[in-house]
Coordinates of C-alpha atoms in Angstrom, one line a residue:
X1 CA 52.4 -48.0 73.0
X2 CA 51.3 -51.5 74.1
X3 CA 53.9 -54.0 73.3
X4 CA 52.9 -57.8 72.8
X5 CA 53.2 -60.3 75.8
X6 CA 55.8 -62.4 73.6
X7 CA 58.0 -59.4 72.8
X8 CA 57.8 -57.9 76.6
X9 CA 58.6 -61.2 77.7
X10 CA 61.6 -61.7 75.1
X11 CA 62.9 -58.0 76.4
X12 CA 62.4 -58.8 79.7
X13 CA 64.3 -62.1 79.6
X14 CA 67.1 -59.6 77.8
X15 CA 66.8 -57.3 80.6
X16 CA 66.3 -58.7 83.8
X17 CA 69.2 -61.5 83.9
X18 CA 69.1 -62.6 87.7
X19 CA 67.0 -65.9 87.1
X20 CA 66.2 -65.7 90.8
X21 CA 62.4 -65.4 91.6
X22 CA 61.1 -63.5 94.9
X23 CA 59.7 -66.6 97.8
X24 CA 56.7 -67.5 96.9
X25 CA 53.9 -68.9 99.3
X26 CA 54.7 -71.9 101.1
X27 CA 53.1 -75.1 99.5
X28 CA 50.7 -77.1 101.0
X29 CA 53.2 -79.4 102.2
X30 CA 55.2 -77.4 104.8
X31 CA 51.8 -76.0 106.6
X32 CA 49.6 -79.4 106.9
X33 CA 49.6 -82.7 105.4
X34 CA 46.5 -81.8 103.3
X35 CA 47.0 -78.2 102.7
X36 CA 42.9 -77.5 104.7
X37 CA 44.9 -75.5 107.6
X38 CA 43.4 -71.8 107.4
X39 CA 45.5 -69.4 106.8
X40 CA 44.3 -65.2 105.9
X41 CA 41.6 -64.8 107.6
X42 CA 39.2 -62.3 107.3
X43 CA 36.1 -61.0 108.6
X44 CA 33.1 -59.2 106.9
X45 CA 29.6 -57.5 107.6
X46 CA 27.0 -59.5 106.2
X47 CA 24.0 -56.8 107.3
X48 CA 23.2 -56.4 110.9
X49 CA 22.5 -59.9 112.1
X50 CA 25.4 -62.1 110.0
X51 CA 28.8 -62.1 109.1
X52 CA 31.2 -63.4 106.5
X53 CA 34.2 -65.1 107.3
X54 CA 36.8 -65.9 104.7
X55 CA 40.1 -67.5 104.9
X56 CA 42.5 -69.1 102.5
X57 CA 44.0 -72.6 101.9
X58 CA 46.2 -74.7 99.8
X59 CA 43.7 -77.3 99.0
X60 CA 40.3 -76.8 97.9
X61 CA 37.6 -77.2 100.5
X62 CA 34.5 -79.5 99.7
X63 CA 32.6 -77.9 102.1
X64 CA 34.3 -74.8 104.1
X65 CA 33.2 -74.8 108.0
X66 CA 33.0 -72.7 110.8
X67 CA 32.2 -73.4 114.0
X68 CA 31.2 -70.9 116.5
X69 CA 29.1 -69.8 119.8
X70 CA 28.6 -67.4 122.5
X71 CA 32.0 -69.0 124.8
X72 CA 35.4 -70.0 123.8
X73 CA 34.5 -73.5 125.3
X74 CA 31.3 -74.1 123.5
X75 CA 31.3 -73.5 120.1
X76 CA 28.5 -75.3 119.4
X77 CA 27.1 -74.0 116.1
X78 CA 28.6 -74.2 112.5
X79 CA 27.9 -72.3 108.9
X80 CA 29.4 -74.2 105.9
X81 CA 28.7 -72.9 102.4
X82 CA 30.6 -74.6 98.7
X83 CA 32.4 -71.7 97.9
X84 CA 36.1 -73.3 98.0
X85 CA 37.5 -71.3 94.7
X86 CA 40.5 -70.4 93.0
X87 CA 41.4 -68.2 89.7
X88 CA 44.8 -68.8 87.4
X89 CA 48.3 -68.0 89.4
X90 CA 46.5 -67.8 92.8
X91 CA 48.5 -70.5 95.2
X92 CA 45.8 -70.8 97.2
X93 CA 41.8 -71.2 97.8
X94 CA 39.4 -68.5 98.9
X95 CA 36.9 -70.1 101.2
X96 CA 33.9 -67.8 102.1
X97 CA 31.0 -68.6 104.7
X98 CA 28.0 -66.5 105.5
X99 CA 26.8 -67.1 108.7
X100 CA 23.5 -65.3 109.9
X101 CA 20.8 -65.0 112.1
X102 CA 23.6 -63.8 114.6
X103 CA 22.6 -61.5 117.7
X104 CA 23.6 -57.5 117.3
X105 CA 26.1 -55.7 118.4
X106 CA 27.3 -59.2 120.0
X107 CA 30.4 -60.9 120.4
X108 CA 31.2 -64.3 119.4
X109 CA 34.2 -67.0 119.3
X110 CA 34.3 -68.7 115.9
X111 CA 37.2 -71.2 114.3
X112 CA 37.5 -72.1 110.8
X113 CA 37.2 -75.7 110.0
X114 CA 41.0 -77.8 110.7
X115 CA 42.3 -74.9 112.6
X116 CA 45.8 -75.2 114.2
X117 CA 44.7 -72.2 117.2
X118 CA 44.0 -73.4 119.8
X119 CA 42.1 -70.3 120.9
X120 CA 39.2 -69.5 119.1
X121 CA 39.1 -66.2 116.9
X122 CA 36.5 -63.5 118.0
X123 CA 34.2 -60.9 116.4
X124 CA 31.3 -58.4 117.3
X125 CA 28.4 -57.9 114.7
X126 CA 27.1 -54.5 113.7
X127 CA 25.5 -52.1 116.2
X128 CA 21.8 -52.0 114.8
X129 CA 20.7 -48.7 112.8
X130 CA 19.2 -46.7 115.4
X131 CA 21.8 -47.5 118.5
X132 CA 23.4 -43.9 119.3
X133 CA 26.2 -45.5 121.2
X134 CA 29.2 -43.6 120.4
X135 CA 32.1 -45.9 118.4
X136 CA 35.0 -45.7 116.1
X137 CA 36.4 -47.0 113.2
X138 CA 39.7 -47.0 110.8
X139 CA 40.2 -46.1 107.6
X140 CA 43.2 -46.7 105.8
X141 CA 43.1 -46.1 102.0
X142 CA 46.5 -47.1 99.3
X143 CA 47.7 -49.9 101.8
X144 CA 50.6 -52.0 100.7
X145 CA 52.5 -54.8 102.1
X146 CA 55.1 -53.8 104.6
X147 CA 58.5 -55.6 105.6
X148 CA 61.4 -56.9 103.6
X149 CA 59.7 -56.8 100.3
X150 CA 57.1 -53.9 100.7
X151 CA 57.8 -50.6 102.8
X152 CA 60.7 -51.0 105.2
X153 CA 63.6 -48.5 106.2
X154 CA 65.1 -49.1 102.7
X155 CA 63.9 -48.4 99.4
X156 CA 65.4 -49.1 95.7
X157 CA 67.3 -46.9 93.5
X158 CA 65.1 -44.2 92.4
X159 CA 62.6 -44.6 95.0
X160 CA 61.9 -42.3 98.2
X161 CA 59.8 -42.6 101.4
X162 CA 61.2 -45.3 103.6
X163 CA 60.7 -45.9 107.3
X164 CA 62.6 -44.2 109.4
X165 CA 64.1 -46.5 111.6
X166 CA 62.1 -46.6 114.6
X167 CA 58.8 -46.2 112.6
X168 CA 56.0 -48.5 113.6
X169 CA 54.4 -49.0 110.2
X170 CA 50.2 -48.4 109.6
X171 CA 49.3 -52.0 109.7
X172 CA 51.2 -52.4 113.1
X173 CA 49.9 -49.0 114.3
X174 CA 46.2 -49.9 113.3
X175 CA 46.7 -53.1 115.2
X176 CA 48.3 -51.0 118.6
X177 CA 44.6 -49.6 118.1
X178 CA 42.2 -52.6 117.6
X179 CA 40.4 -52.5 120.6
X180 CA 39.3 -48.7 120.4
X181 CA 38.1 -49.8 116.6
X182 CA 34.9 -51.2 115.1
X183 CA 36.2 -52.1 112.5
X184 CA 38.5 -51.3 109.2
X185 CA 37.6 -49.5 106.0
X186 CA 40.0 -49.9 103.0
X187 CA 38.9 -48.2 99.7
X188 CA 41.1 -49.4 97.1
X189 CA 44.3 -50.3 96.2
X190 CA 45.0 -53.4 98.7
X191 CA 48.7 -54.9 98.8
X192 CA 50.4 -53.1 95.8
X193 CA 51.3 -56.7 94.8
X194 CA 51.7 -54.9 90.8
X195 CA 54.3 -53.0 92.1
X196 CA 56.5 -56.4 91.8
X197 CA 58.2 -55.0 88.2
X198 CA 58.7 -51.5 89.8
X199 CA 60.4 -53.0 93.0
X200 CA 62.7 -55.0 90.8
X201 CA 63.6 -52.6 88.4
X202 CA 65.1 -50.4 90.9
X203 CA 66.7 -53.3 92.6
X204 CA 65.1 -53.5 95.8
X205 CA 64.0 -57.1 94.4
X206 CA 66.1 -60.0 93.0
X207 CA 65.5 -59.9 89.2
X208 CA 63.2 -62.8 87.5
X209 CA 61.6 -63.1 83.7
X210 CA 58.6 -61.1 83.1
X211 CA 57.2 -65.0 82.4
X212 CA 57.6 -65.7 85.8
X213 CA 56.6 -62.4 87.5
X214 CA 53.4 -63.7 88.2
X215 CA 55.2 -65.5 91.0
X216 CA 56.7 -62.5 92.7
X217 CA 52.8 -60.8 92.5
X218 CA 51.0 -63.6 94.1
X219 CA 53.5 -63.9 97.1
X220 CA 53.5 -59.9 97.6
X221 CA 49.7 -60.7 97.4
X222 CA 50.0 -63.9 100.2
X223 CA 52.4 -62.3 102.4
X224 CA 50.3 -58.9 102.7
X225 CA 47.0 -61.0 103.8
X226 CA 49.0 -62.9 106.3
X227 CA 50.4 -60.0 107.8
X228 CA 46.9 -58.3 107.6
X229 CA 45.6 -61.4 109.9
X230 CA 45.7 -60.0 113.4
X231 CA 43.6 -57.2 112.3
X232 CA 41.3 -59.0 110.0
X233 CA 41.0 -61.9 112.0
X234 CA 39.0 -60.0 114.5
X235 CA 37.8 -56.7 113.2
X236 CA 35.3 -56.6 110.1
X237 CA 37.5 -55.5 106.8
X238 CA 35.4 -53.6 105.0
X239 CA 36.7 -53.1 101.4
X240 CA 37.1 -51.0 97.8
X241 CA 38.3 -51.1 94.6
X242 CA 41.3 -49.0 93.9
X243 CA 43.3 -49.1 90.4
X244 CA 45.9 -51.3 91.8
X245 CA 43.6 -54.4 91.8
X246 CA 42.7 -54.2 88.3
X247 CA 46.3 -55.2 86.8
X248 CA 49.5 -57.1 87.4
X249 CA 52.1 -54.0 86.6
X250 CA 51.6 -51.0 88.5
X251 CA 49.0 -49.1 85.6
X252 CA 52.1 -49.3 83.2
X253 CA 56.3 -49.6 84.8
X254 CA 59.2 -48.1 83.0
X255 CA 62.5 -49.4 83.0
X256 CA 64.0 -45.7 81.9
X257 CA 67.6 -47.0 82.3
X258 CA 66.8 -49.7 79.1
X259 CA 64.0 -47.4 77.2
X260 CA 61.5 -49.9 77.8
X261 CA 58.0 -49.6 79.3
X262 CA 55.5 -52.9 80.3
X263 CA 51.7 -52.3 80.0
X264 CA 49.2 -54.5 80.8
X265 CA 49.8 -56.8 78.1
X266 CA 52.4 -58.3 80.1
X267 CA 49.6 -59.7 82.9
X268 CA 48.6 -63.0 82.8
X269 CA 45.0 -64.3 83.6
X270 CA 44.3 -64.1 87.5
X271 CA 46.3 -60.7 87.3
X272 CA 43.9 -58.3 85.4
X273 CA 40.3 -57.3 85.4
X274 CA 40.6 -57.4 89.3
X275 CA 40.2 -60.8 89.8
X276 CA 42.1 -61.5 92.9
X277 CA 40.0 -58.7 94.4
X278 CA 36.7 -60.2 93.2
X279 CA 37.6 -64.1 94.6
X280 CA 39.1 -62.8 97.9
X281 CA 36.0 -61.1 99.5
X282 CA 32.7 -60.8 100.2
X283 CA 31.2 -57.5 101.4
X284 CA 27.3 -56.9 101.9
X285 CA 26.4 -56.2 98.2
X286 CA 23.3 -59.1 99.2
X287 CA 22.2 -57.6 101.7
X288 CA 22.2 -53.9 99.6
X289 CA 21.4 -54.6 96.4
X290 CA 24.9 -53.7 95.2
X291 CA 27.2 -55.6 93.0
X292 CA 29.8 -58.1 94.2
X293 CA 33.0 -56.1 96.1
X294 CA 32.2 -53.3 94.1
X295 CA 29.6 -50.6 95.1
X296 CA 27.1 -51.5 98.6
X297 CA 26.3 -50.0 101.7
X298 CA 25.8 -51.2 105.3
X299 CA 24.4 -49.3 108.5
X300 CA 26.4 -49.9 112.0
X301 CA 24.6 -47.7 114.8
X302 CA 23.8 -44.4 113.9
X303 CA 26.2 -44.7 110.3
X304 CA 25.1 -45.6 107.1
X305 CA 28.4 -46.0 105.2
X306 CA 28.4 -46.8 101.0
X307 CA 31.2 -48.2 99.1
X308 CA 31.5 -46.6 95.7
X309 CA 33.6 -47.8 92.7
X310 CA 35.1 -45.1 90.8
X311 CA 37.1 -48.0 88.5
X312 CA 34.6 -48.6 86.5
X313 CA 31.1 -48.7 85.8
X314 CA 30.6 -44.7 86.0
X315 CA 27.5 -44.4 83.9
X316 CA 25.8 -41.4 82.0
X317 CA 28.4 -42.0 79.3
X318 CA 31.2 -41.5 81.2
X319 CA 34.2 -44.3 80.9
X320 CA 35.7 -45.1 84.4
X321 CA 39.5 -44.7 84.9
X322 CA 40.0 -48.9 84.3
X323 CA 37.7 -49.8 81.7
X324 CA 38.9 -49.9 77.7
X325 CA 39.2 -46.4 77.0
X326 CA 40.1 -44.7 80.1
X327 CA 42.7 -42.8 81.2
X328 CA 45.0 -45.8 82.6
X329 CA 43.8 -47.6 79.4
X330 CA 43.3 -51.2 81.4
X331 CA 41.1 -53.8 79.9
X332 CA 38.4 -53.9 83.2
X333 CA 35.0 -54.3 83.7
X334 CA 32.4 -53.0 83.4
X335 CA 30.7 -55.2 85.5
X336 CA 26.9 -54.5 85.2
X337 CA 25.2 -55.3 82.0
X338 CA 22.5 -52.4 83.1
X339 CA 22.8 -48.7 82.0
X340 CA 24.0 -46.3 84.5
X341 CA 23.6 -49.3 87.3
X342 CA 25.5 -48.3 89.4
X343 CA 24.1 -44.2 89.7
X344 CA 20.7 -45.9 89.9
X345 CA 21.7 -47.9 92.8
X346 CA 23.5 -45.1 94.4
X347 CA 20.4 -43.0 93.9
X348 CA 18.3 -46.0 95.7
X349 CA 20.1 -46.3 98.4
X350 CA 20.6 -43.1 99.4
X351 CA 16.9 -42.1 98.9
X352 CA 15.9 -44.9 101.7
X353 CA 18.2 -43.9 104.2
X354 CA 16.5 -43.3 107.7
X355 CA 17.8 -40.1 108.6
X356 CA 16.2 -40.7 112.2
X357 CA 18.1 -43.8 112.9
X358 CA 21.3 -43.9 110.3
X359 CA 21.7 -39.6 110.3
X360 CA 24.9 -39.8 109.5
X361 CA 25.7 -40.8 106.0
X362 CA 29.6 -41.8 104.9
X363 CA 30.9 -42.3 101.3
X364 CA 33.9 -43.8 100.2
X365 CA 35.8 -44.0 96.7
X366 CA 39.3 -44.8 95.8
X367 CA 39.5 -41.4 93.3
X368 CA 39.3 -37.7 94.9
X369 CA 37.8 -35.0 92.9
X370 CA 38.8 -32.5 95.3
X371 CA 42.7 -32.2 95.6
X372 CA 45.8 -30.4 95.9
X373 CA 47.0 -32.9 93.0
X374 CA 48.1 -33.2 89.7
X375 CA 45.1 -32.2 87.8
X376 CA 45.0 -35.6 84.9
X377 CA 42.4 -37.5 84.4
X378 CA 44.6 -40.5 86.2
X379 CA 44.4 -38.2 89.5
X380 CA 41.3 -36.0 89.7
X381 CA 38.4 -38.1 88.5
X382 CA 36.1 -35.2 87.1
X383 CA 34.4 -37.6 85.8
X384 CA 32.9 -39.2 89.3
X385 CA 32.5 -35.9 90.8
X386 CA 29.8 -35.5 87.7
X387 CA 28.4 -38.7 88.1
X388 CA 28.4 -38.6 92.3
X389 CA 28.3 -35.2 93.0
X390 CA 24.9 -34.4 92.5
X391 CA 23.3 -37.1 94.6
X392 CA 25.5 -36.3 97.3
X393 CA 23.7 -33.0 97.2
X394 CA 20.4 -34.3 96.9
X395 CA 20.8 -36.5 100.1
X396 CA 23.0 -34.2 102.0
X397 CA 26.1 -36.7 102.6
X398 CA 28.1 -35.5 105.2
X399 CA 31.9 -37.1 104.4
X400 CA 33.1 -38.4 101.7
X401 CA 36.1 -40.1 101.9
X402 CA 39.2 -40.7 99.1
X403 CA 42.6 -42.0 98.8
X404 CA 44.4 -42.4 95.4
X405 CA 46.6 -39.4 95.9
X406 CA 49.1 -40.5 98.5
X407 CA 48.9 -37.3 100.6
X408 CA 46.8 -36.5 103.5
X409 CA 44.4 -33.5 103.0
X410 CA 41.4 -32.5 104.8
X411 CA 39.1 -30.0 102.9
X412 CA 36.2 -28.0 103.7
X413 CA 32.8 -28.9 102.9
X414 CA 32.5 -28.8 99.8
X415 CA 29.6 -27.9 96.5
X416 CA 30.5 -27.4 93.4
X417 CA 34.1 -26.0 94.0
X418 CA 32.9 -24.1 96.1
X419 CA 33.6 -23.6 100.1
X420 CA 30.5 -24.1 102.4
X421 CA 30.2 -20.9 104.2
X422 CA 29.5 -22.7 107.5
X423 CA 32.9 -24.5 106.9
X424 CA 32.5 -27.5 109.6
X425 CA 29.6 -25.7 111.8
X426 CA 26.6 -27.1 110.2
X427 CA 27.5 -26.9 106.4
X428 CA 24.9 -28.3 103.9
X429 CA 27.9 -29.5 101.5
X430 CA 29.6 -32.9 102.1
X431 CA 33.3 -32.9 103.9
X432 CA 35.8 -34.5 101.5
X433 CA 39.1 -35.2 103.2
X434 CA 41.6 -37.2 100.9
X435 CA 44.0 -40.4 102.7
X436 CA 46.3 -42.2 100.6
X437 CA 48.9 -41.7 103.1
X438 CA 48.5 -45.4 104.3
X439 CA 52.1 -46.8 103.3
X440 CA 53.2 -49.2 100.8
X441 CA 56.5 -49.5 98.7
X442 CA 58.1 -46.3 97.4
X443 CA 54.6 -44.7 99.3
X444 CA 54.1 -41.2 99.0
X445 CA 53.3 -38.6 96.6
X446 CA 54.1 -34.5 96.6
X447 CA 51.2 -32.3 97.1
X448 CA 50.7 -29.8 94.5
X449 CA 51.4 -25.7 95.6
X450 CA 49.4 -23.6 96.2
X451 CA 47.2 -25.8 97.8
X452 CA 43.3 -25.8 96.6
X453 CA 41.9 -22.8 98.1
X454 CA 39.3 -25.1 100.0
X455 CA 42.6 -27.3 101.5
X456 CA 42.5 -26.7 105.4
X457 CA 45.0 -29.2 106.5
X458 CA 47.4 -30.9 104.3
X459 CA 50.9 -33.0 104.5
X460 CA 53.2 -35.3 102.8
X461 CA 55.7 -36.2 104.9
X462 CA 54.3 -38.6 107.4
X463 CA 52.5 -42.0 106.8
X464 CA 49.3 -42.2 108.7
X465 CA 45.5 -43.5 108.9
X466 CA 42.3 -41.8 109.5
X467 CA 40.2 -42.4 113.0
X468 CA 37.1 -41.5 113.1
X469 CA 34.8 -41.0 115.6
X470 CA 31.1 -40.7 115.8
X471 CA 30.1 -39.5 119.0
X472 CA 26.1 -38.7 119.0
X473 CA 23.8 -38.1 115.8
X474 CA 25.5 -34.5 115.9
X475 CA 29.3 -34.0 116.4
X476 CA 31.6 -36.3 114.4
X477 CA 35.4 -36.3 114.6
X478 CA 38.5 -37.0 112.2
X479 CA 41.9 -37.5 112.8
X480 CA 44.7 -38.3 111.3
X481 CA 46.7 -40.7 113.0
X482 CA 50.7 -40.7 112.4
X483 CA 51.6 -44.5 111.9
X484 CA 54.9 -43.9 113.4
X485 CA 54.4 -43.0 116.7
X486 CA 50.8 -42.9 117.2
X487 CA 50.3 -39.2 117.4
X488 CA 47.3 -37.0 116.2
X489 CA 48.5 -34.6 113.2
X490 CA 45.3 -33.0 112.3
X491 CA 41.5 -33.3 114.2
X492 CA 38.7 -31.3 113.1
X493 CA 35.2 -31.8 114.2
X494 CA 31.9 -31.4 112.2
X495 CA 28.7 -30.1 113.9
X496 CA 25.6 -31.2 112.0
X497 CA 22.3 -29.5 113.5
X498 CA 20.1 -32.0 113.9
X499 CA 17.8 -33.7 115.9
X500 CA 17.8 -38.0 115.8
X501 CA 14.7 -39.0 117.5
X502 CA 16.2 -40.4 120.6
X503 CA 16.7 -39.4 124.1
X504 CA 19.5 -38.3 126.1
X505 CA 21.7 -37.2 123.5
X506 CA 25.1 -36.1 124.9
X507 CA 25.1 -32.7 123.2
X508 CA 28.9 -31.1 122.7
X509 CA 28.4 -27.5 122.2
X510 CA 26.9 -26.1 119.0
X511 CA 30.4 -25.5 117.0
X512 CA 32.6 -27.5 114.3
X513 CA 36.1 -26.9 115.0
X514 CA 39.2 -27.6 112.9
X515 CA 38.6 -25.5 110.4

């Protein structure tokens, strides 16, 4: 039962005594004299000749500038745009600019305007459709902040999963690995900054008011995007919506020890409706007909990769997980005013995919529909496998891609519930592997025995990330990637029988593997 912001507040202020408030971002005074110095950057297909690059400040921008070129010494080109913008509790500005008519599959050097590097920041653009060049990319799906006030070697009462402590943590191990990389895929649930109320609850934070939670949530929020910098600073973060952008307190937090339980009546504006999410980036939905961060597509070499939203804006009558009525009850979206917009687009894009020069074809969505889960509504979205499934088999995708459960499981290709008798050797079904095994505070879930009888590898023990690796327009590897150490704890292989229209094709035998 929801309770009203002025009552949660009045419990909370009962409840949580410690008046103490979690750090939040530095002001504008102890980083520049202006608060213009960039801070969070963060990089951004724009199709296959531009880019987006996005950073933060403490000021607004008049008119956000970046300067780049082909040499660290000559940057002698610039992009600005007006998009210097802010939403209630943010500390800070998102500044976005689109630069374009860029080179492929070249690198520059680029700084953002009043820059305190003195070595410019670098980034490659996307390998046109069509280039067969084998590459690789990381995915990391239900990413939270790490360190003292996110996933370290110590968690609060009640919670399990730490560090162990000589683990190297997923954003650190990603980063070991960012010159092997492309770039980084995250479908949903970016920072965990709503898990602020859960964290102090079970005293792993200092206590505050519920009043002034919205302080602990946007420093969560700043810290994770600084520490996300080294990676996103040079490789393309390529972005989803997950459940944990839409609200300020975790989908609901209960404080069992005083019978009470927060809902989302306790957010404040900037914290609901996944606002933060909406004003920090900008992926390629102008370049793919999609809609804002949440559903587009972009090709890189012989990939064409979509971005789905399973949050919201389902369509055929069906009411996402985050809109009013769905299973987390959240007041979000939707965010099309068109019926069944977002199928519609789906169905369009797929439908003018180039097999011959994109014939691989890679969907991602924060929800599963095909795990070794608890089977609720708030788990398993049968709901998008209604909505998706059927176009996926229309336009044979090959992987589908989830998180949401924090598990790792790889699964056979998949139709209907039903196994693909060729398994990984040329199946007609789309491969759905499930990795939510990213890391973040109190990080990991159980997986549900027996396992789904179309699991084939499955643990949840070990925090980790997903490589994957395209090698020609017919073999295309997974693995999952321990963050700890670095080492491989599942690879499978699937063999697609095809052939791409191009020459001298490195052919690797005629079998998937893995299964």
């Amino acid at each position: 039962m929801r309770c009203s912001l002025v009552t949660a507040s009045l419990t909370a202020a009962a409840v949580l005594l410690n008046p103490a408030v979690a750090a939040p971002a530095a002001s504008a005074s102890s980083t520049s004299s202006n608060g213009t110095t960039p801070m969070q950057i963060r990089l951004a297909y724009a199709g296959p000749t531009g880019m987006v690059v996005s950073w933060n400040t403490y000021s607004k921008l008049e008119r956000p500038t970046v300067r780049y070129g082909l040499s660290p010494w000559a940057l002698d080109k610039t992009a600005s745009s007006n998009v210097s913008i802010t939403y209630p509790t943010s500390t800070t500005y998102n500044n976005h600019v689109t630069i374009t008519d860029l080179e492929p599959d070249t690198l520059y050097f680029y700084q953002p305007e009043n820059s305190n590097s003195t070595v410019p920041y670098t980034f490659k653009t996307s390998r046109p459709a069509g280039d067969h060049t084998p590459y690789t990319i990381a995915v990391a799906v239900d990413l939270g902040l790490m360190g003292p006030d996110g996933l370290t070697t110590h968690v609060g009462q009640g919670a399990a999963n730490p560090l162990g402590p000589n683990d190297t943590n997923t954003i650190q191990s990603i980063q070991q690995n960012l010159n092997e990389i492309d770039f980084l895929w995250h479908p949903g649930d970016i920072a965990y900054a709503d898990y602020w109320l859960k964290e102090e609850i079970q005293g792993f934070l200092p206590n505050t008011t519920i009043a002034d939670g919205y302080k602990v949530y946007e420093s969560l929020l700043n810290q994770y995007y600084d520490e996300m910098t080294p990676i996103t600073a040079y490789k393309p973060y390529m972005v989803g919506p997950g459940n944990h952008e839409a609200n300020c307190d975790n989908g609901g937090t209960t404080d069992k020890k005083n019978n009470i339980t927060y809902t989302v009546s306790i957010c404040v504006p900037g914290q609901t409706n996944f606002t933060g999410y909406i004003n920090h980036f900008r992926m390629p939905s102008p370049q793919s007909n999609g809609l804002g961060n949440f559903w587009y597509s972009f090709d890189h070499g012989m990939v064409h990769y979509v971005q789905l939203d399973t949050e919201t804006d389902l369509g055929h009558g069906f009411i996402a997980p985050d809109e009013p009525g769905g299973s987390e009850g959240e007041d979000a979206g939707p965010f099309s005013t068109l019926r069944d917009a977002q199928t519609n687009w789906l169905e369009q894009d797929l439908a003018s995919v180039d097999r011959s020069k994109t014939p691989w074809v890679v969907v991602a969505g924060h929800r599963p529909w095909y795990a070794s889960a608890s089977n609720d509504s708030s788990t398993i979205c049968e709901a998008c496998r209604e909505v998706f499934e059927p176009l996926f088999l229309k336009y044979s995708v090959d992987l589908v891609l989830s998180g949401h459960v924090h598990v790792y499981e790889r699964n056979a290709p998949i139709r209907t519930f039903d196994v693909d008798p060729n398994e990984l050797n040329n199946p007609s079904a789309p491969w759905y592997i499930t990795n939510g095994a990213a890391g973040h505070y109190d990080g990991l879930d159980s997986l549900v025995y027996p396992l789904q009888p179309y699991s084939r590898a499955a643990q949840d023990t070990a925090y980790g990330w997903s490589r994957l690796t395209f090698h020609n327009c017919t073999h295309l590897t997974h693995e999952f990637v321990a963050s700890r150490n670095g080492t491989v704890l599942d690879s499978a292989t699937l063999f697609k029988d095809r052939k791409c229209g191009w020459e001298h094709e490195e052919g690797q035998g005629q079998q998937g593997n893995g299964n």
